[in-house]
Coordinates of C-alpha atoms and ligand atoms in Angstrom, one line a residue:
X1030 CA 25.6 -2.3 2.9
X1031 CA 28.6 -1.2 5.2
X1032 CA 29.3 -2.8 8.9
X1033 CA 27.4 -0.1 10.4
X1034 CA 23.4 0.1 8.3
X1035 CA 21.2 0.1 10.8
X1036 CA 17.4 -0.4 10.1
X1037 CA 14.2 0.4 12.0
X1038 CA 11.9 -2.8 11.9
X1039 CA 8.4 -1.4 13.0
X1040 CA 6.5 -4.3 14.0
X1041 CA 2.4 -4.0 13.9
X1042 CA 1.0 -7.0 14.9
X1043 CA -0.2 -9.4 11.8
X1044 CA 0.1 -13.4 11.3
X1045 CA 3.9 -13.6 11.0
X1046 CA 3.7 -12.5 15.0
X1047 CA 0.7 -14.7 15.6
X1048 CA -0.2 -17.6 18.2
X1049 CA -2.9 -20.2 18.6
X1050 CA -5.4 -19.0 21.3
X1051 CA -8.7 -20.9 21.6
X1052 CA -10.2 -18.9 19.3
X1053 CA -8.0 -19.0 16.4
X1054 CA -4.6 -16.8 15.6
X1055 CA -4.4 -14.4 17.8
X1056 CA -1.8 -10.9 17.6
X1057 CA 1.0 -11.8 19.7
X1058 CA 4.3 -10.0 21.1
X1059 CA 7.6 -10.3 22.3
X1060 CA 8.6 -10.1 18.8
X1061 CA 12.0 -8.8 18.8
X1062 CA 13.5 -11.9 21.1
X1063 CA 11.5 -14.1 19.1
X1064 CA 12.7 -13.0 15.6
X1065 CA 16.0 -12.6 17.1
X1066 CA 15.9 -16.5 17.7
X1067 CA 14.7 -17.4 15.1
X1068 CA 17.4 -15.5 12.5
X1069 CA 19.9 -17.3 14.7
X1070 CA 18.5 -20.4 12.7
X1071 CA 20.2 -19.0 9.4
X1072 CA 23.6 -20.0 8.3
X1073 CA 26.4 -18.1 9.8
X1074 CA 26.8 -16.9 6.2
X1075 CA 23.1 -15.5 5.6
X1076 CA 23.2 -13.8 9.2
X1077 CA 26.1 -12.0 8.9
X1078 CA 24.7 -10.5 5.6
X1079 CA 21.8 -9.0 7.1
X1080 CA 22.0 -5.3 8.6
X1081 CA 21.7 -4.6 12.4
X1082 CA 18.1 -3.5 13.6
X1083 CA 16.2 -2.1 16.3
X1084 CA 13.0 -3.4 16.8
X1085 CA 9.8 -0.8 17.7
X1086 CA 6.9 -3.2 19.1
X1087 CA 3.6 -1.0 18.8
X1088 CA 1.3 -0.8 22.0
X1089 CA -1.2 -2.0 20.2
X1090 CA -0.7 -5.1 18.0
X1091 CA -3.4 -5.5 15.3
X1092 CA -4.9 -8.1 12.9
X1093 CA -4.2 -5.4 9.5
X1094 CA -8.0 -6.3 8.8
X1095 CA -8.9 -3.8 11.7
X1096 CA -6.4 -1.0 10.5
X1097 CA -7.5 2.3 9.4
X1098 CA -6.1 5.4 7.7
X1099 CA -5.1 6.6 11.1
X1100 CA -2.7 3.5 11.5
X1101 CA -1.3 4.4 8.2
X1102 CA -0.7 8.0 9.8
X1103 CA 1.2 6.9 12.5
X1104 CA 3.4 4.7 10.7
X1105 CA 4.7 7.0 8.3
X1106 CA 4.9 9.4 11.4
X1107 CA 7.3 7.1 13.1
X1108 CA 9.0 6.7 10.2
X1109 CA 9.8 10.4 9.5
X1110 CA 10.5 10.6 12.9
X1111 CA 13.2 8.3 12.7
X1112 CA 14.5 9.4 9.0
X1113 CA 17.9 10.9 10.3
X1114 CA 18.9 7.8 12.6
X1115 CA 18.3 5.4 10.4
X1116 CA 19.4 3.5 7.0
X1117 CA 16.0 1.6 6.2
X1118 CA 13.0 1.1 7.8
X1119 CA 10.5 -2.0 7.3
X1120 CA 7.5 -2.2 8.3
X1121 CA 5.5 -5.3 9.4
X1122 CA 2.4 -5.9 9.5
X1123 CA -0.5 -8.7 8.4
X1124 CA -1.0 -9.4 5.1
X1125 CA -4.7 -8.5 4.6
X1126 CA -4.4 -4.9 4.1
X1127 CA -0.8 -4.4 3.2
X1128 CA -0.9 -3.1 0.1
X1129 CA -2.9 -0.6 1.2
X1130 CA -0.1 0.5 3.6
X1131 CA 2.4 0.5 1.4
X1132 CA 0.2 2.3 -0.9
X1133 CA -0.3 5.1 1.6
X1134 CA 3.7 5.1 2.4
X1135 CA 4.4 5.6 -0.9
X1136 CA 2.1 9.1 -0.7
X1137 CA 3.1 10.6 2.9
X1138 CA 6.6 9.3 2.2
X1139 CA 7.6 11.0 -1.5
X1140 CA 10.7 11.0 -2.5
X1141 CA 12.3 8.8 0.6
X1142 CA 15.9 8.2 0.1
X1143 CA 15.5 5.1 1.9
X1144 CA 14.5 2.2 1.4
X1145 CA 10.7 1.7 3.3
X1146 CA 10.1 -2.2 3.0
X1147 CA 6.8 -3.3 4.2
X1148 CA 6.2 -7.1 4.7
X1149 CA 4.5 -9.9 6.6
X1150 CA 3.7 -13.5 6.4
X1151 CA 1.3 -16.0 5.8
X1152 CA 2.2 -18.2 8.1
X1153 CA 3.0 -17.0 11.8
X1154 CA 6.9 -16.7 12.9
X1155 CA 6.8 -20.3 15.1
X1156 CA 4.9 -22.6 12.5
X1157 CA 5.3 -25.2 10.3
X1158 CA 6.5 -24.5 6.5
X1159 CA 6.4 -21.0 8.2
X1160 CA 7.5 -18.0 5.0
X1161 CA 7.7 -15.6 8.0
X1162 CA 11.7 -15.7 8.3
X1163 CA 12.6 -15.7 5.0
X1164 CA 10.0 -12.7 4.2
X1165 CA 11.8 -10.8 7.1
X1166 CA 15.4 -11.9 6.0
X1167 CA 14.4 -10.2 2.6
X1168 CA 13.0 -7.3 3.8
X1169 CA 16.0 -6.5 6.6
X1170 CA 18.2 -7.2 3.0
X1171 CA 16.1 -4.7 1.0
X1172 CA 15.7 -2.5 3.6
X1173 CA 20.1 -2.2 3.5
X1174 CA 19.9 -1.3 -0.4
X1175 CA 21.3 2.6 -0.7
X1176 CA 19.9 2.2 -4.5
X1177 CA 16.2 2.1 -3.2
X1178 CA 14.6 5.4 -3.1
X1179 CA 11.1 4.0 -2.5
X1180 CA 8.0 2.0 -0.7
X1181 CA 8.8 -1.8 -2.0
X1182 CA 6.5 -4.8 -0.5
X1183 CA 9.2 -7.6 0.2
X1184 CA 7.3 -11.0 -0.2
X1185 CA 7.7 -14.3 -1.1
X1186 CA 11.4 -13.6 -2.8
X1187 CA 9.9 -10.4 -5.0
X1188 CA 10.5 -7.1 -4.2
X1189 CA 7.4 -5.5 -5.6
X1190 CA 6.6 -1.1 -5.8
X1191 CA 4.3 -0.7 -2.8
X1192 CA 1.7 1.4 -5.0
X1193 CA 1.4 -0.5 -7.1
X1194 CA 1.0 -3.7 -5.4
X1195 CA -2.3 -5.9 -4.9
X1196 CA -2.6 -8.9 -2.2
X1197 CA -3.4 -11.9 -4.6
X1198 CA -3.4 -14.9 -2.9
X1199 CA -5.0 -15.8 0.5
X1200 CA -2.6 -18.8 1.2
X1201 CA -0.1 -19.3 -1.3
X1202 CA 3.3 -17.8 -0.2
X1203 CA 3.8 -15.3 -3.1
X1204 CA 1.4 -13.4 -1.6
X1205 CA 1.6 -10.4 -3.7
X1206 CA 1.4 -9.0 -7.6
X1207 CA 1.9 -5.8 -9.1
X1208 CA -1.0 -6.6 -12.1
X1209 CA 0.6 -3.3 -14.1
X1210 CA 3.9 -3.0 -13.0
X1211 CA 6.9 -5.6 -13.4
X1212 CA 9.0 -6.7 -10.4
X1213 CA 11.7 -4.3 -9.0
X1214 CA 13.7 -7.6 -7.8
X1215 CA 13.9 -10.8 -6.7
X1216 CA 15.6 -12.9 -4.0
X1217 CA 18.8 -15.0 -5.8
X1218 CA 21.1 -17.5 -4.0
X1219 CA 20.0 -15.6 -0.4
X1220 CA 20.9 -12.2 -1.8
X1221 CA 18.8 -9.3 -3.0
X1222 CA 19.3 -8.6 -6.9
X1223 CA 17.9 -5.4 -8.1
X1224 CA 16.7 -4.3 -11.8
X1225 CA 18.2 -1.2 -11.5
X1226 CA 16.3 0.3 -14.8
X1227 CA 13.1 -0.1 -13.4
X1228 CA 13.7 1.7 -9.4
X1229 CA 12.7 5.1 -8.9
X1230 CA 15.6 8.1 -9.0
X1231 CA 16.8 9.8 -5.8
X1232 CA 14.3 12.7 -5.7
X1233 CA 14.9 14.0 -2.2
X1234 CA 12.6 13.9 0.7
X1235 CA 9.4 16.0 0.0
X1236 CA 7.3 14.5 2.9
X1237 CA 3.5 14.9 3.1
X1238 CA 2.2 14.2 7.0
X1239 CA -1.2 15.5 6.6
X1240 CA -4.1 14.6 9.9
X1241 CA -5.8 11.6 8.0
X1242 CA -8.1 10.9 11.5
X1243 CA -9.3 14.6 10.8
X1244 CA -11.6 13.6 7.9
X1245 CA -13.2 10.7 10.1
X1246 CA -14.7 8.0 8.5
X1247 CA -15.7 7.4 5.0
X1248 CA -13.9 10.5 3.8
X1249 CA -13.2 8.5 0.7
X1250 CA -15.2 5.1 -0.1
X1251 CA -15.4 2.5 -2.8
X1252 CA -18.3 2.1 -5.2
X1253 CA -17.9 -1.1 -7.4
X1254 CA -20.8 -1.2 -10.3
X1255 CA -23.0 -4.6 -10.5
X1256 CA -25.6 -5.6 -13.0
X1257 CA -28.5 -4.0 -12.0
X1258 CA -27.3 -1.4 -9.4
X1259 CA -29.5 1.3 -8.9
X1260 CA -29.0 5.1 -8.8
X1261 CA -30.8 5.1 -5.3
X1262 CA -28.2 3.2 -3.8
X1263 CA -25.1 5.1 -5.1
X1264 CA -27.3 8.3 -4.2
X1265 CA -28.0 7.2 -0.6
X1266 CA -23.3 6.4 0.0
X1267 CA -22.1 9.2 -2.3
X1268 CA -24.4 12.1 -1.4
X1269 CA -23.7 12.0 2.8
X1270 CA -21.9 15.2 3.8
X1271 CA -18.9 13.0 5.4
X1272 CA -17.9 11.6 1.7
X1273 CA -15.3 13.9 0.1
X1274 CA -14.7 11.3 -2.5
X1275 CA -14.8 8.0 -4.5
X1276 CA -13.5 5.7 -6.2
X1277 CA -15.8 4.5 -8.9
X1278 CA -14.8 0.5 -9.8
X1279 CA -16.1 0.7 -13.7
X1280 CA -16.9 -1.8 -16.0
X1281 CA -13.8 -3.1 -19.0
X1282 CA -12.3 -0.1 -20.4
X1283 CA -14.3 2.4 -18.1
X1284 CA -18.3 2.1 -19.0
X1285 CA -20.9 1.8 -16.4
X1286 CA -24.7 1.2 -17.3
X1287 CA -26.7 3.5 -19.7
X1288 CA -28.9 5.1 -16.7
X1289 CA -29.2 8.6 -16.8
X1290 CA -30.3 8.7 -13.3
X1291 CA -27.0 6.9 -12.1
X1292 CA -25.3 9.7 -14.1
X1293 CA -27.1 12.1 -12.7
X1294 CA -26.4 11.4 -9.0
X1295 CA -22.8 11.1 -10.2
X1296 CA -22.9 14.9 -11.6
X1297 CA -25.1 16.0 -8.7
X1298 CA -21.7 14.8 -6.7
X1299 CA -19.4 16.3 -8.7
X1300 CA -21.2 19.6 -8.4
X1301 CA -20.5 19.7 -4.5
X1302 CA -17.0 19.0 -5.4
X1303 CA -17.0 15.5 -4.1
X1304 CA -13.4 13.8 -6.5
X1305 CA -14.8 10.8 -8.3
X1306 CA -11.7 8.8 -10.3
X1307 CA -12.6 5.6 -12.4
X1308 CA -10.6 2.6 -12.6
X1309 CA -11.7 -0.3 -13.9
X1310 CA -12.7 -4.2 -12.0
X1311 CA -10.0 -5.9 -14.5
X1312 CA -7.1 -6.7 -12.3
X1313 CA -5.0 -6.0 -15.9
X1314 CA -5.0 -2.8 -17.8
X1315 CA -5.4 1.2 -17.6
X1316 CA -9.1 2.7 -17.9
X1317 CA -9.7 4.9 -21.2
X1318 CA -12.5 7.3 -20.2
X1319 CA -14.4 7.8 -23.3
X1320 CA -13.6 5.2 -25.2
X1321 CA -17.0 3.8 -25.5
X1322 CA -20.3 5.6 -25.8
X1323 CA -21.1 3.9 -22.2
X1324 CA -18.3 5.6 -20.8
X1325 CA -18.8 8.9 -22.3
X1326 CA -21.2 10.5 -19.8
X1327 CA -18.4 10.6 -17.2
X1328 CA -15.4 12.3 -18.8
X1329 CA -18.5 15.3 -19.2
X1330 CA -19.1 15.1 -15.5
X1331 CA -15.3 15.3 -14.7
X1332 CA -14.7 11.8 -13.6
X1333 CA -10.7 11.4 -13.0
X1334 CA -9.0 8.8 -14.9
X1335 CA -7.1 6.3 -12.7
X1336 CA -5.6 4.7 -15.6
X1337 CA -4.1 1.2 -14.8
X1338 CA -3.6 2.6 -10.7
X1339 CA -4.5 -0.4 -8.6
X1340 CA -7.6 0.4 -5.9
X1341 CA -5.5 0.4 -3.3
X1342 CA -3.6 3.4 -4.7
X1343 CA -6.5 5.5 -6.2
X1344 CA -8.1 5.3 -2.8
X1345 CA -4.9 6.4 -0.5
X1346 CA -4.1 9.3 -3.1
X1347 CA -7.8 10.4 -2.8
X1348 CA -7.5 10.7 1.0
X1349 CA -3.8 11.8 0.7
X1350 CA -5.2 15.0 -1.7
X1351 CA -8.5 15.6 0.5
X1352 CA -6.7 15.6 3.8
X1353 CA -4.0 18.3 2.1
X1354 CA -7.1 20.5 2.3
X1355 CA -6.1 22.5 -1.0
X1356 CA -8.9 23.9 -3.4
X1357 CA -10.5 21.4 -6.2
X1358 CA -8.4 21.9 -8.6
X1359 CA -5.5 21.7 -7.1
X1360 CA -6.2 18.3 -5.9
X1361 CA -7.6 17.4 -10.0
X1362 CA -4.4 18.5 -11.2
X1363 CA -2.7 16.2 -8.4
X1364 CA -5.0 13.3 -9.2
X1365 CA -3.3 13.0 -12.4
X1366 CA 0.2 13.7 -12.2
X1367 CA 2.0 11.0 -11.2
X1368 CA 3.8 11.6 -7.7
X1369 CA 5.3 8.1 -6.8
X1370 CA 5.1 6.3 -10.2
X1371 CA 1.8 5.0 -9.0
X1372 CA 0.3 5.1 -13.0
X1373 CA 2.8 2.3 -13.9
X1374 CA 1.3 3.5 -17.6
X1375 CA 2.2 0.3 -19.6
X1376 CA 5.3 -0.6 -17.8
X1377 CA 4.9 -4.5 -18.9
Ligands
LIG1553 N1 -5.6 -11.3 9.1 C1 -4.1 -11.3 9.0 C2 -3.7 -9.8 9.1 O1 -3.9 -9.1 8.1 C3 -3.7 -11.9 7.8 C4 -2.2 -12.0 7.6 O2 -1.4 -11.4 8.3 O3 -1.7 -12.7 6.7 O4 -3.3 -9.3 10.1

């Protein structure tokens, strides 16, 4: 960090901005005075360490469990916008969906050479036992790192990859886990320490800004397998004309049920091009399509592999590849390469 890094805090709404209203935490603003304050509450030493910032307020704060694809959109908008004025950007936002964001950052922003550190809180800004300052202290701190060429999720003293990361706790302050990929850093004695084996190389900005709000909703949905589910019911979400794609949450390994008819639908999808990518509802562990006769059926159909990619990322790269609006097998051949180290491929 030199005297002058300057970082772009987008701030989104979420519990770290939160206030008690009558009914319950409610989005909040006036963020940048308050944050502003409340840093002046470090030591002279850990304040002087952190990078200057300007802080962008959005128009429209939000609770993350409302946020769409378009939200996602205009973030990584902003951010691209801003590229050239800037040394870092972080991003904050609530913690329910932000993995999901960081997910999608990592797609529409490949091969940043700056650090794009998304974080939040579980606890708003003002109250007691509050992680909301020292999650922000560490993000403004990664966000000042020229060796980060990458979407991290700052949280809870880790520094996690944003595609590969999973919300895993509703309270406690960690917040976060990457179940397939180890940590990128850590907070030490109020400085940032990176493992420098483990961060991605400076690949050069190859932005992807695609119109996610074009495919409306349900361009890509989730269909988790329980015991007893019925063809019918995967027929009746998969085969509406809106759905360009899936992500099928498998049993183990990669099986699902021995029901032809459930195959079938599957392969009647597949025939209209619709992308279906397995992964499996083990937190730990790739998929390995195949492996088992139960799992055969849908390497024949042309069911992508997601390997050990979290849901979060399958599900942004399938809306990242559909809204690219290439041909099939351009966005198959996509599917499986990996673009942002999002297959962290046995990493542990
Ligand atoms: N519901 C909140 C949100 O995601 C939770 C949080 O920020 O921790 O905005």
């Amino acid at each position: 960090m030199t005297p002058e890094t300057h970082i772009l805090v987008l701030y989104t709404g979420g519990t770290l901005g939160m206030v008690e209203s009558e009914q319950g935490l409610v989005t909040a603003g006036d963020f940048d005075q308050r944050l502003r304050k409340a840093l002046d509450q470090l030591s002279p030493s850990r304040r002087s360490r952190l990078p200057i910032f300007t802080l962008r307020e959005f128009p429209q704060l939000i609770d993350s469990s409302s946020a769409t694809p378009a939200d996602w959109q205009t973030i990584a908008a902003e951010i691209a916008d801003a590229y050239d004025s800037f040394d870092g950007f972080v991003v904050l936002q609530g913690t329910d969906t932000l993995a999901w964001t960081a997910s999608s950052l990592a797609f529409q922003l490949k091969g940043t050479a700056r650090p794009v550190v998304v974080s939040g809180a579980q606890l708003p800004l003002e109250a007691a036992g509050s992680d909301a300052l020292t999650n922000v202290e560490l993000a403004l701190a990664a966000a000042a790192q020229p060796m980060l060429n990458e979407v991290v999720v700052a949280f809870g003293g880790q520094l996690l990859r944003g595609v590969c990361t999973r919300k895993w706790f509703t309270q406690d302050h960690r917040g976060f886990t990457t179940p397939n990929a180890p940590l990128l850093g850590e907070w030490v004695d109020d400085r940032v320490v990176l493992y420098a084996g483990r961060l991605l190389d400076d690949q050069g900005p190859a932005f992807e800004l695609p119109d996610y709000a074009r495919l409306g909703q349900d361009a890509i949905i989730r269909l988790p397998l329980y015991p007893g589910i019925s063809a019918e019911s995967v027929r009746v979400q998969l085969m509406r004309t809106q759905v360009k794609g899936a992500v099928l949450e498998l049993w183990g390994s990669g099986n699902l049920p021995e029901d032809a008819e459930l195959l079938g639908v599957l392969a009647d999808a597949r025939g209209e091009g619709k992308l279906l990518a397995g992964i499996s509802q083990c937190p730990h562990g790739p998929v390995s399509i195949g492996h088992y006769a139960a799992g055969a059926g849908l390497a024949t159909i042309g069911v992508l592999s997601g390997d050990d990619m979290t849901l979060e990322a399958v599900f942004t790269k399938l809306l990242h590849l559909v809204a690219l609006n290439q041909d099939e097998a351009w966005q198959r051949e996509r599917f499986l390469m990996p673009l942002v180290a999002e297959r962290a491929s046995g990493l542990l």
